[in-house]
């Protein structure tokens, strides 16, 4: 994948990404926008996400 | 068991080698490549770590990378969708760097280091920060708080460390970030992001926090110390070129021109700025406005930091506190922690920023996978050391006049006489420091008693903004006499990470290291950690009754701290440093011929 990507020039990459963002991602953005938690504007009384990640989680370091 | 920790691809790339739980070596790539904040794969730092440990790549049991590139990519993708269509410029720039470079870091590590895929671990960014402090601290139980710009999604975390385990209990996520708030105003004030934050901190005491109410408008703070940024004032989430929006300009006024000099009536106008401008009074007034903004930002940032730490105490109580992330390089806030939070003992390691992630990742793998024994970082000397032969070779290759004084007491006498005569000395000794501070092995030294020396050091070599203070290295045992510091400030004071008030009767005695607001950033020097440097300060003390020296990093403005004898000589020759001391050699500018 990377080998193909490096063959594309900077300008081509910019054009491809611009089209990809404005056209392909447009419907996704409408769908996802309201679901991306940190960006939601809904008023809350806390911004802390309570989580529980421990060192016992053996998969923790495998995920890329 | 050899673990290689790596951080790179954002800023401050670094490598560390940990063997059986004990740190062998640690260094930032910039020290070798001479590119400030170099973020490339730390090839040179890795080579150094291996040679320091007398091993080759084949002996590495595991490589630990300091964050999760795909998770970071996930954040960029989703935040681009969340900000659609305004996020276009950010998306295009980020995709280019991710698709061409950053996403393939795993392949790069495998190819360049010849490490099998199953021996590469990816530790989450904030867990790397947390491990870099807790697993280097003297505690087996502690509250852990990390705050930075952003890692993958997290911008701050609260957790608990117990023996070989770290548990993260709460996090705040991008874009709600104290680090990014500080960086945004840093950019507004005309300084470089990830570099100029120190300058904002130094500028703050020249102002008053009269705009704190305006800074508070940039966020909504909740009673539990968490907050959400009001994104309409920011543009870092949609653009890579400017982090603030036009709405911030309407709120705070015109941003400061990065090319202009900063000076106020109190800071004065130094000679190295050239001729005084005709509209000096007007410019002073304009700059006063910027100093007031800096003061207001520092005030708000401190308020948030203390609130987060007090909240951490309620959900993960301990008497010990471990801190990491770039925000904890804010030494002014660090110096006030014990007075403003319930913690008795605090630990921060010298590379609290992202370079420290390499250390954290390696220590995390060591402690959680291999259950290695504990390690405590009490000093910062983990970089490269050079032999007498190497120093001699460098001096000869520049045809410089040098002499060797074997007796260190005699050598110290020569250095101290020079310092007492307003000379500025380059001091190169032992292993280079880990972290952004020079702590007496790659330092520039001068007389702290001399009110004129700040200008002299700046004119001769540093060319720093006149509002930036110089730090002090003080003999252990004298810190309480000179500075108003808590009864047990802990190890961060060895790393020059905290600013404290100078006691009133000392302020006039050490004007060169006392800031405009009567504070200073001391480094406590222990004989057991750095005998050579301790002896030099001790000899200065015997002669003058003042147990400290002015210490600033050995570099020219814009360059990384010197690493090799050749770097030191080049800096010596291109600046007006009066004397260069490397090991037992004294080097002067007269040519050998
Ligand atoms: Fe970070």
XYZ file of C-alpha atoms and ligand atoms in Angstrom:
658
model
C 0.000 0.000 0.000
C 2.685 2.466 1.036
C 4.679 1.635 -2.113
C 1.730 2.685 -4.274
C 1.134 5.804 -2.205
C 4.671 7.107 -2.523
C 4.333 7.062 -6.309
C 1.572 9.664 -6.082
C 2.838 13.237 -6.180
C 2.000 15.791 -3.500
C -0.431 17.615 -5.755
C -2.203 14.417 -6.813
C -2.462 13.371 -3.189
C -3.979 16.734 -2.231
C -6.544 16.482 -5.038
C -7.454 12.875 -4.223
C -7.840 13.624 -0.523
C -9.886 16.757 -1.171
C -12.332 14.848 -3.388
C -12.392 11.948 -0.971
C -13.221 14.255 1.922
C -15.773 16.456 0.188
C -17.565 13.771 -1.801
C -17.078 10.323 -0.316
C -16.995 11.312 3.327
C -19.936 13.731 3.072
C -22.694 11.177 3.817
C -20.602 9.591 6.571
C -20.029 12.930 8.202
C -23.787 13.529 8.440
C -24.243 10.131 9.961
C -21.272 10.166 12.338
C -21.165 13.832 13.335
C -23.652 13.653 16.147
C -22.175 10.405 17.443
C -18.556 11.452 18.019
C -18.620 11.899 21.746
C -15.854 14.436 22.390
C -17.367 16.767 19.818
C -20.969 16.534 21.002
C -22.256 19.875 22.199
C -24.748 18.412 24.624
C -24.313 19.949 28.076
C -22.932 17.613 30.690
C -21.705 18.151 34.192
C -18.456 16.344 33.592
C -16.057 15.744 30.740
C -14.203 12.894 32.448
C -14.762 9.551 30.732
C -14.693 6.897 33.420
C -12.614 3.996 32.105
C -10.783 1.036 33.547
C -7.608 0.029 31.755
C -5.291 -2.180 33.773
C -1.903 -3.682 33.108
C -3.521 -7.130 33.317
C -5.095 -6.571 29.901
C -2.801 -8.758 27.779
C -4.101 -7.355 24.489
C -3.411 -3.780 25.497
C -0.006 -3.658 23.820
C -0.883 -5.785 20.784
C -3.352 -3.399 19.174
C -1.646 -1.069 16.771
C 16.254 -8.857 29.066
C 16.821 -5.812 26.814
C 13.898 -3.521 26.051
C 14.278 -0.673 23.591
C 11.797 2.182 24.046
C 11.097 4.502 21.127
C 9.135 7.708 20.664
C 8.962 9.521 17.326
C 6.824 10.937 14.528
C 5.355 13.881 16.407
C 8.093 15.848 18.115
C 11.088 15.091 20.346
C 11.897 11.590 19.160
C 13.971 9.551 21.575
C 15.283 6.091 22.399
C 16.011 4.388 25.698
C 17.455 1.028 26.664
C 16.189 -0.724 29.769
C 17.914 -3.926 30.897
C 16.291 -6.155 33.512
C 14.268 -3.220 34.720
C 17.215 -0.847 35.065
C 17.745 2.100 32.728
C 21.013 1.850 30.785
C 20.772 4.815 28.435
C 18.327 7.439 27.205
C 18.716 10.183 24.631
C 16.808 12.435 22.286
C 17.512 12.198 18.570
C 17.951 15.998 18.264
C 21.196 15.834 20.250
C 22.764 13.709 17.498
C 21.174 15.173 14.357
C 21.394 18.768 15.650
C 17.821 19.443 14.494
C 15.825 20.935 17.343
C 12.813 18.791 18.360
C 13.732 16.266 15.622
C 10.798 13.875 15.247
C 12.312 11.372 12.814
C 12.948 7.701 13.648
C 15.645 7.924 16.333
C 18.317 5.964 14.455
C 21.241 7.752 16.106
C 19.716 7.598 19.563
C 19.070 3.858 19.087
C 22.692 3.307 17.968
C 23.906 5.172 21.018
C 21.641 3.201 23.376
C 22.877 -0.092 21.946
C 26.545 0.847 22.118
C 26.135 2.129 25.670
C 24.639 -1.250 26.559
C 27.360 -3.128 24.602
C 24.759 -4.973 22.543
C 23.553 -5.187 18.960
C 20.042 -5.147 17.513
C 19.921 -8.955 17.670
C 20.092 -8.727 21.468
C 16.909 -6.662 21.760
C 14.148 -8.773 23.269
C 11.386 -6.283 22.662
C 10.784 -2.864 21.168
C 8.209 -0.696 22.946
C 6.680 2.162 20.957
C 5.187 5.029 22.943
C 1.754 5.249 21.311
C -0.755 3.566 19.031
C -0.503 5.002 15.520
C -3.744 3.496 14.252
C -5.730 4.769 17.199
C -4.294 8.218 16.517
C -5.303 7.875 12.874
C -8.789 6.939 14.076
C -8.964 10.196 16.059
C -7.868 12.253 13.068
C -10.382 10.562 10.791
C -13.304 10.958 13.190
C -12.489 14.522 14.156
C -12.277 15.396 10.455
C -15.779 13.985 10.075
C -17.019 15.815 13.145
C -15.786 19.127 11.780
C -16.967 18.527 8.184
C -16.632 20.500 5.914
C -14.410 23.014 7.779
C -11.932 20.241 8.594
C -10.804 19.892 4.961
C -7.345 21.527 5.308
C -6.617 19.526 8.448
C -7.804 16.291 6.840
C -5.702 16.733 3.693
C -2.528 17.601 5.628
C -3.035 14.818 8.175
C -3.819 12.159 5.570
C -0.680 12.981 3.662
C 1.557 12.603 6.662
C -0.283 9.534 7.970
C -0.679 7.616 4.723
C 2.858 8.301 3.589
C 4.672 8.032 6.904
C 3.110 7.774 10.308
C 0.804 4.837 9.737
C 3.723 2.620 8.714
C 5.869 3.044 11.768
C 5.501 -0.640 12.608
C 6.982 -1.630 9.234
C 9.764 0.900 9.679
C 10.671 -0.541 13.058
C 10.597 -4.099 11.715
C 12.672 -3.223 8.647
C 15.167 -0.844 10.200
C 15.712 -2.612 13.476
C 15.249 -6.153 12.098
C 12.884 -6.962 14.928
C 10.239 -9.661 14.369
C 6.701 -8.323 14.349
C 5.648 -10.191 17.486
C 8.390 -8.470 19.465
C 7.061 -4.963 18.888
C 4.651 -3.595 21.504
C 2.550 -0.454 21.290
C 1.825 1.198 24.622
C -0.970 3.827 24.650
C 0.431 7.371 24.707
C -0.857 8.377 28.137
C 0.039 5.031 29.685
C 3.579 5.615 28.386
C 3.505 9.016 30.113
C 2.135 7.468 33.299
C 4.707 4.656 33.277
C 7.541 7.119 32.592
C 6.846 8.758 35.912
C 5.463 6.009 38.187
C 7.948 3.297 37.157
C 10.853 5.736 37.588
C 9.572 7.077 40.915
C 10.553 5.979 44.418
C 6.959 4.907 45.212
C 5.222 1.536 45.066
C 1.829 3.236 45.389
C 0.824 6.549 43.825
C -1.853 8.620 42.132
C -0.876 9.237 38.517
C -1.952 12.299 36.550
C -0.943 12.914 32.939
C -1.779 16.076 30.976
C -0.489 17.016 27.525
C -1.650 18.321 24.128
C -3.014 15.039 22.832
C -1.936 11.430 22.445
C -4.266 9.102 20.534
C -7.583 10.425 21.901
C -6.664 11.209 25.494
C -5.500 14.653 26.527
C -5.357 13.964 30.266
C -5.728 10.907 32.483
C -6.091 10.019 36.134
C -4.877 6.663 37.339
C -3.353 4.656 40.095
C 0.008 2.930 40.279
C 0.542 -0.039 42.555
C 3.713 -2.164 42.421
C 3.938 -3.477 38.834
C 0.493 -2.277 37.779
C -0.989 0.903 36.416
C -4.749 1.376 36.226
C -6.193 4.296 34.272
C -9.508 5.354 35.778
C -10.563 8.486 33.924
C -9.582 10.399 30.842
C -10.510 13.517 28.905
C -10.357 13.377 25.148
C -9.421 15.508 22.176
C -10.208 18.301 21.410
C -10.645 19.245 25.083
C -7.033 19.722 26.023
C -5.179 21.955 28.457
C -1.952 21.440 26.495
C -3.614 22.593 23.285
C -5.166 25.591 25.056
C -1.690 26.621 26.282
C -0.146 26.018 22.832
C -2.871 28.004 21.104
C -2.206 31.084 23.226
C 1.540 30.461 22.795
C 1.003 30.769 19.030
C -1.212 33.841 19.554
C 1.632 35.423 21.532
C 3.958 34.925 18.552
C 5.945 31.925 19.789
C 6.477 28.519 18.273
C 4.148 25.751 19.474
C 5.906 22.941 21.398
C 8.852 25.244 22.022
C 7.595 28.685 22.983
C 5.517 27.547 25.976
C 8.546 28.212 28.228
C 8.664 31.730 26.892
C 4.999 32.357 27.718
C 5.712 31.108 31.241
C 8.727 33.460 31.516
C 6.716 36.354 30.096
C 3.809 35.898 32.543
C 5.492 37.527 35.589
C 5.820 40.762 33.586
C 2.046 40.965 33.378
C -1.011 40.770 35.601
C -3.815 38.238 35.060
C -6.280 40.996 34.171
C -7.631 38.996 31.217
C -8.334 35.822 33.172
C -12.077 36.311 32.607
C -11.418 36.321 28.852
C -9.318 33.145 29.024
C -12.102 31.486 31.052
C -14.428 32.200 28.123
C -12.388 29.752 26.059
C -13.684 26.806 28.071
C -16.443 25.505 30.324
C -15.015 24.203 33.565
C -17.081 21.642 35.473
C -17.017 21.284 39.272
C -15.046 18.030 38.967
C -12.132 19.842 37.243
C -12.977 18.545 33.771
C -13.657 21.030 31.004
C -14.731 21.435 27.432
C -13.054 23.944 25.147
C -15.331 26.363 23.343
C -14.219 25.285 19.903
C -15.353 28.413 18.097
C -12.241 30.150 19.528
C -9.888 27.476 18.158
C -8.905 26.128 14.780
C -6.304 23.442 15.642
C -9.045 20.867 15.005
C -9.584 22.066 11.433
C -6.277 23.532 10.344
C -2.608 22.725 10.708
C -1.483 26.276 9.994
C -3.078 28.291 12.789
C -4.494 26.980 16.063
C -6.787 29.963 16.813
C -9.820 31.407 15.063
C -10.904 34.938 14.216
C -13.208 34.805 17.226
C -10.173 34.543 19.520
C -8.748 37.625 17.802
C -12.018 39.474 18.469
C -11.729 38.449 22.112
C -8.030 39.151 22.769
C -7.115 41.637 20.044
C -4.446 41.450 17.377
C -1.958 38.579 17.832
C 1.701 39.436 18.462
C 3.929 39.508 15.403
C 6.345 36.543 15.762
C 9.140 38.588 14.219
C 8.884 41.466 16.702
C 10.967 41.818 19.848
C 9.247 41.453 23.159
C 10.121 44.042 25.803
C 8.265 45.987 28.424
C 9.266 48.883 30.665
C 10.197 46.366 33.339
C 12.163 43.987 31.111
C 14.196 46.786 29.533
C 15.576 46.899 26.010
C 18.747 44.795 25.693
C 21.657 45.910 23.516
C 21.506 42.747 21.378
C 18.095 43.874 20.081
C 19.915 46.683 18.249
C 18.770 50.299 18.185
C 15.864 51.326 20.373
C 12.806 51.926 18.181
C 11.469 55.471 17.876
C 8.065 54.366 19.161
C 9.581 52.590 22.195
C 6.919 53.727 24.702
C 4.069 52.630 22.444
C 5.689 49.249 21.807
C 6.203 48.775 25.548
C 2.502 49.348 26.057
C 1.557 46.881 23.317
C 3.852 44.261 24.789
C 2.437 44.874 28.250
C -0.918 43.767 26.845
C 0.665 40.502 25.659
C 2.387 39.970 29.014
C -1.015 40.390 30.684
C -2.460 37.729 28.383
C 0.446 35.385 29.268
C -0.162 36.026 32.983
C -3.878 35.351 32.565
C -3.248 32.087 30.708
C -0.744 30.925 33.341
C -3.271 31.786 36.079
C -6.063 29.781 34.413
C -3.742 26.868 33.564
C -2.570 26.642 37.184
C -6.161 26.713 38.409
C -7.066 23.804 36.108
C -3.931 21.783 36.935
C -4.525 22.061 40.692
C -8.233 21.221 40.262
C -7.454 18.100 38.218
C -4.918 16.950 40.811
C -7.311 17.572 43.712
C -9.965 15.615 41.811
C -7.473 12.807 41.197
C -6.937 12.628 44.951
C -10.647 11.988 45.478
C -10.869 9.124 42.979
C -7.418 7.557 43.407
C -6.124 8.675 46.799
C -2.507 8.212 47.859
C 0.027 10.395 49.607
C 2.279 10.126 46.556
C 1.701 11.822 43.219
C 3.385 11.003 39.892
C 3.039 13.458 37.021
C 3.888 13.409 33.320
C 2.969 14.962 29.982
C 4.239 18.200 28.476
C 2.079 20.326 30.788
C 4.268 19.245 33.723
C 7.249 20.995 32.190
C 5.421 24.103 33.454
C 7.837 24.650 36.316
C 5.917 27.644 37.691
C 2.816 25.492 38.263
C 4.964 22.582 39.525
C 6.484 24.771 42.235
C 3.024 25.505 43.657
C 1.718 21.911 43.660
C 2.390 21.063 47.272
C 0.717 24.238 48.551
C -2.375 23.722 46.397
C -3.025 19.977 46.512
C -3.265 17.381 49.301
C -0.233 15.349 48.140
C 2.832 15.088 50.342
C 5.281 13.631 47.844
C 5.568 14.444 44.154
C 7.612 12.869 41.395
C 8.242 14.073 37.829
C 11.090 12.698 35.702
C 13.212 15.130 33.646
C 11.737 14.288 30.212
C 8.104 14.868 31.206
C 7.145 15.605 27.572
C 6.862 13.205 24.654
C 10.540 12.184 24.603
C 9.795 10.628 27.987
C 7.236 8.382 26.279
C 10.131 6.196 25.069
C 11.168 5.657 28.682
C 7.601 5.003 29.799
C 6.897 2.469 27.047
C 10.068 0.525 27.852
C 9.491 0.590 31.621
C 5.860 -0.421 31.140
C 6.778 -3.531 29.139
C 9.497 -4.342 31.628
C 7.353 -4.091 34.687
C 4.051 -5.458 33.409
C 5.262 -8.200 31.049
C 8.543 -9.242 32.660
C 7.738 -8.184 36.222
C 11.217 -6.645 36.500
C 12.566 -5.103 39.653
C 11.852 -1.422 40.410
C 14.083 1.361 39.171
C 14.303 4.896 40.596
C 15.527 7.764 38.479
C 17.382 10.096 40.834
C 19.521 11.847 38.245
C 19.306 12.789 34.574
C 22.722 11.655 33.294
C 21.745 8.910 30.835
C 23.240 10.276 27.606
C 26.577 9.873 25.902
C 29.934 10.326 27.593
C 33.208 11.052 25.813
C 36.678 9.870 26.724
C 39.691 12.076 27.297
C 41.114 10.855 23.980
C 37.958 11.922 22.116
C 38.008 15.360 23.755
C 41.694 15.754 22.964
C 41.186 14.673 19.378
C 38.400 17.236 18.872
C 40.443 20.069 20.393
C 43.450 19.185 18.231
C 41.407 18.982 15.062
C 40.355 22.606 15.586
C 43.929 23.594 16.327
C 42.856 25.119 19.624
C 45.050 26.026 22.513
C 44.322 23.818 25.498
C 45.853 22.692 28.719
C 45.135 19.815 30.978
C 44.914 20.364 34.711
C 44.872 16.988 36.367
C 44.184 18.323 39.866
C 40.470 19.196 39.894
C 40.856 21.660 42.789
C 43.384 23.622 40.742
C 41.163 23.347 37.684
C 38.213 24.646 39.714
C 40.264 27.604 40.917
C 40.963 28.646 37.317
C 37.272 28.298 36.379
C 36.002 30.127 39.457
C 38.453 32.997 38.975
C 37.156 33.370 35.436
C 33.528 33.262 36.595
C 34.219 35.858 39.288
C 35.680 38.106 36.587
C 32.443 38.211 34.581
C 33.578 35.433 32.267
C 31.077 32.996 30.788
C 32.165 29.364 30.847
C 31.111 26.402 28.708
C 31.116 23.315 30.924
C 31.174 19.852 29.322
C 31.429 16.912 31.653
C 30.332 13.254 31.862
C 27.139 11.865 30.318
C 24.693 14.260 28.673
C 21.346 14.968 30.277
C 17.996 13.299 29.618
C 15.210 15.864 29.147
C 15.165 19.482 28.034
C 17.285 20.877 30.892
C 21.049 21.126 31.172
C 21.843 19.929 34.677
C 25.560 20.489 34.976
C 27.032 18.234 32.292
C 26.289 20.346 29.195
C 25.906 23.760 30.825
C 26.959 27.358 30.495
C 28.017 28.731 33.863
C 28.293 32.263 35.188
C 28.308 34.299 38.403
C 24.811 34.473 39.957
C 25.822 37.503 42.097
C 26.511 39.769 39.157
C 23.525 41.962 38.171
C 25.063 42.567 34.721
C 25.737 38.916 33.881
C 22.291 38.190 32.424
C 22.885 40.731 29.682
C 26.450 39.521 29.208
C 25.376 35.858 28.782
C 22.626 36.922 26.399
C 24.875 39.211 24.369
C 27.703 36.688 24.177
C 25.833 33.533 23.412
C 22.209 32.941 24.298
C 20.440 35.921 22.663
C 17.380 34.989 24.672
C 14.426 37.281 25.128
C 15.195 39.650 28.032
C 12.156 38.432 29.963
C 13.456 34.876 30.283
C 15.129 34.094 33.587
C 18.298 32.068 34.106
C 18.294 29.116 36.456
C 20.551 28.233 39.373
C 22.385 25.086 40.484
C 22.543 24.994 44.269
C 24.482 22.711 46.592
C 22.228 20.191 48.308
C 21.619 21.264 51.894
C 21.436 24.981 51.075
C 18.152 25.010 49.155
C 15.940 25.841 52.152
C 18.187 28.683 53.230
C 17.928 30.419 49.845
C 14.527 29.422 48.455
C 11.044 29.201 49.933
C 10.445 25.536 49.179
C 8.270 22.870 50.806
C 9.842 20.737 53.536
C 10.231 17.762 51.189
C 10.170 18.941 47.573
C 11.203 15.475 46.362
C 13.255 14.589 43.319
C 11.757 17.079 40.793
C 13.978 19.757 42.351
C 17.042 17.752 41.224
C 15.758 18.110 37.673
C 15.115 21.879 37.756
C 11.397 21.294 37.280
C 10.012 23.679 39.904
C 10.047 27.441 40.369
C 10.114 28.758 43.957
C 10.312 32.199 45.566
C 13.813 33.334 46.537
C 13.947 34.234 50.225
C 13.958 38.028 50.613
C 17.453 38.394 52.043
C 18.922 36.420 49.121
C 17.220 38.264 46.274
C 19.785 41.051 46.166
C 22.665 38.613 46.587
C 21.808 36.546 43.512
C 20.148 38.988 41.069
C 21.249 37.061 37.961
C 19.085 34.075 38.843
C 16.195 35.931 40.489
C 13.279 36.622 38.174
C 11.371 39.913 38.104
C 8.765 38.485 40.515
C 11.370 37.292 43.024
C 11.321 33.629 41.994
C 13.969 31.258 40.703
C 14.245 27.793 39.179
C 16.794 25.946 41.294
C 18.438 22.592 40.591
C 19.654 20.892 43.744
C 23.035 19.237 43.122
C 23.906 16.185 45.204
C 27.465 14.959 45.544
C 26.423 11.351 44.873
C 24.714 12.233 41.567
C 27.289 14.606 40.076
C 30.480 14.784 42.130
C 32.450 16.889 39.650
C 29.762 19.594 39.352
C 29.114 19.535 43.093
C 32.826 20.112 43.781
C 32.916 23.078 41.419
C 29.924 24.760 43.100
C 31.345 23.890 46.507
C 34.645 25.584 45.643
C 32.705 28.637 44.428
C 30.855 28.601 47.759
C 34.100 28.460 49.740
C 35.410 31.454 47.880
C 32.285 33.617 47.804
C 29.894 32.359 50.479
C 27.277 31.782 47.756
C 26.505 28.056 47.288
C 25.169 28.283 43.753
C 26.038 29.044 40.134
C 24.027 30.411 37.227
C 23.372 27.454 34.929
C 21.900 27.671 31.470
C 21.906 25.080 28.703
C 25.016 24.827 26.519
C 23.596 25.827 23.139
C 23.005 28.763 20.874
C 19.422 29.994 20.458
C 17.440 27.657 18.210
C 19.922 24.763 18.466
C 19.717 21.617 20.589
C 21.990 21.331 23.627
C 25.526 20.269 22.641
C 26.243 16.568 22.747
C 29.757 15.852 21.495
C 33.073 17.648 22.137
C 32.902 18.864 18.516
C 29.433 20.401 19.108
C 30.824 22.105 22.216
C 33.847 23.471 20.338
C 31.717 24.721 17.455
C 29.359 26.509 19.852
C 32.396 27.872 21.704
C 33.869 29.224 18.478
C 30.676 30.691 17.022
C 29.738 32.447 20.259
C 31.629 34.724 22.582
C 32.008 32.159 25.343
C 35.206 32.996 27.207
C 36.332 29.567 28.290
C 35.502 25.985 27.474
C 36.072 23.287 30.060
C 35.783 19.686 28.869
C 36.702 17.063 31.434
C 40.079 18.168 32.758
C 40.906 20.287 29.721
C 40.657 24.049 29.578
C 40.299 25.360 26.064
C 40.739 28.959 25.032
C 40.262 30.712 21.740
C 43.938 31.358 21.058
C 45.086 29.236 18.180
C 47.638 26.555 19.004
C 50.120 27.926 16.532
Fe 2.243 13.499 25.161
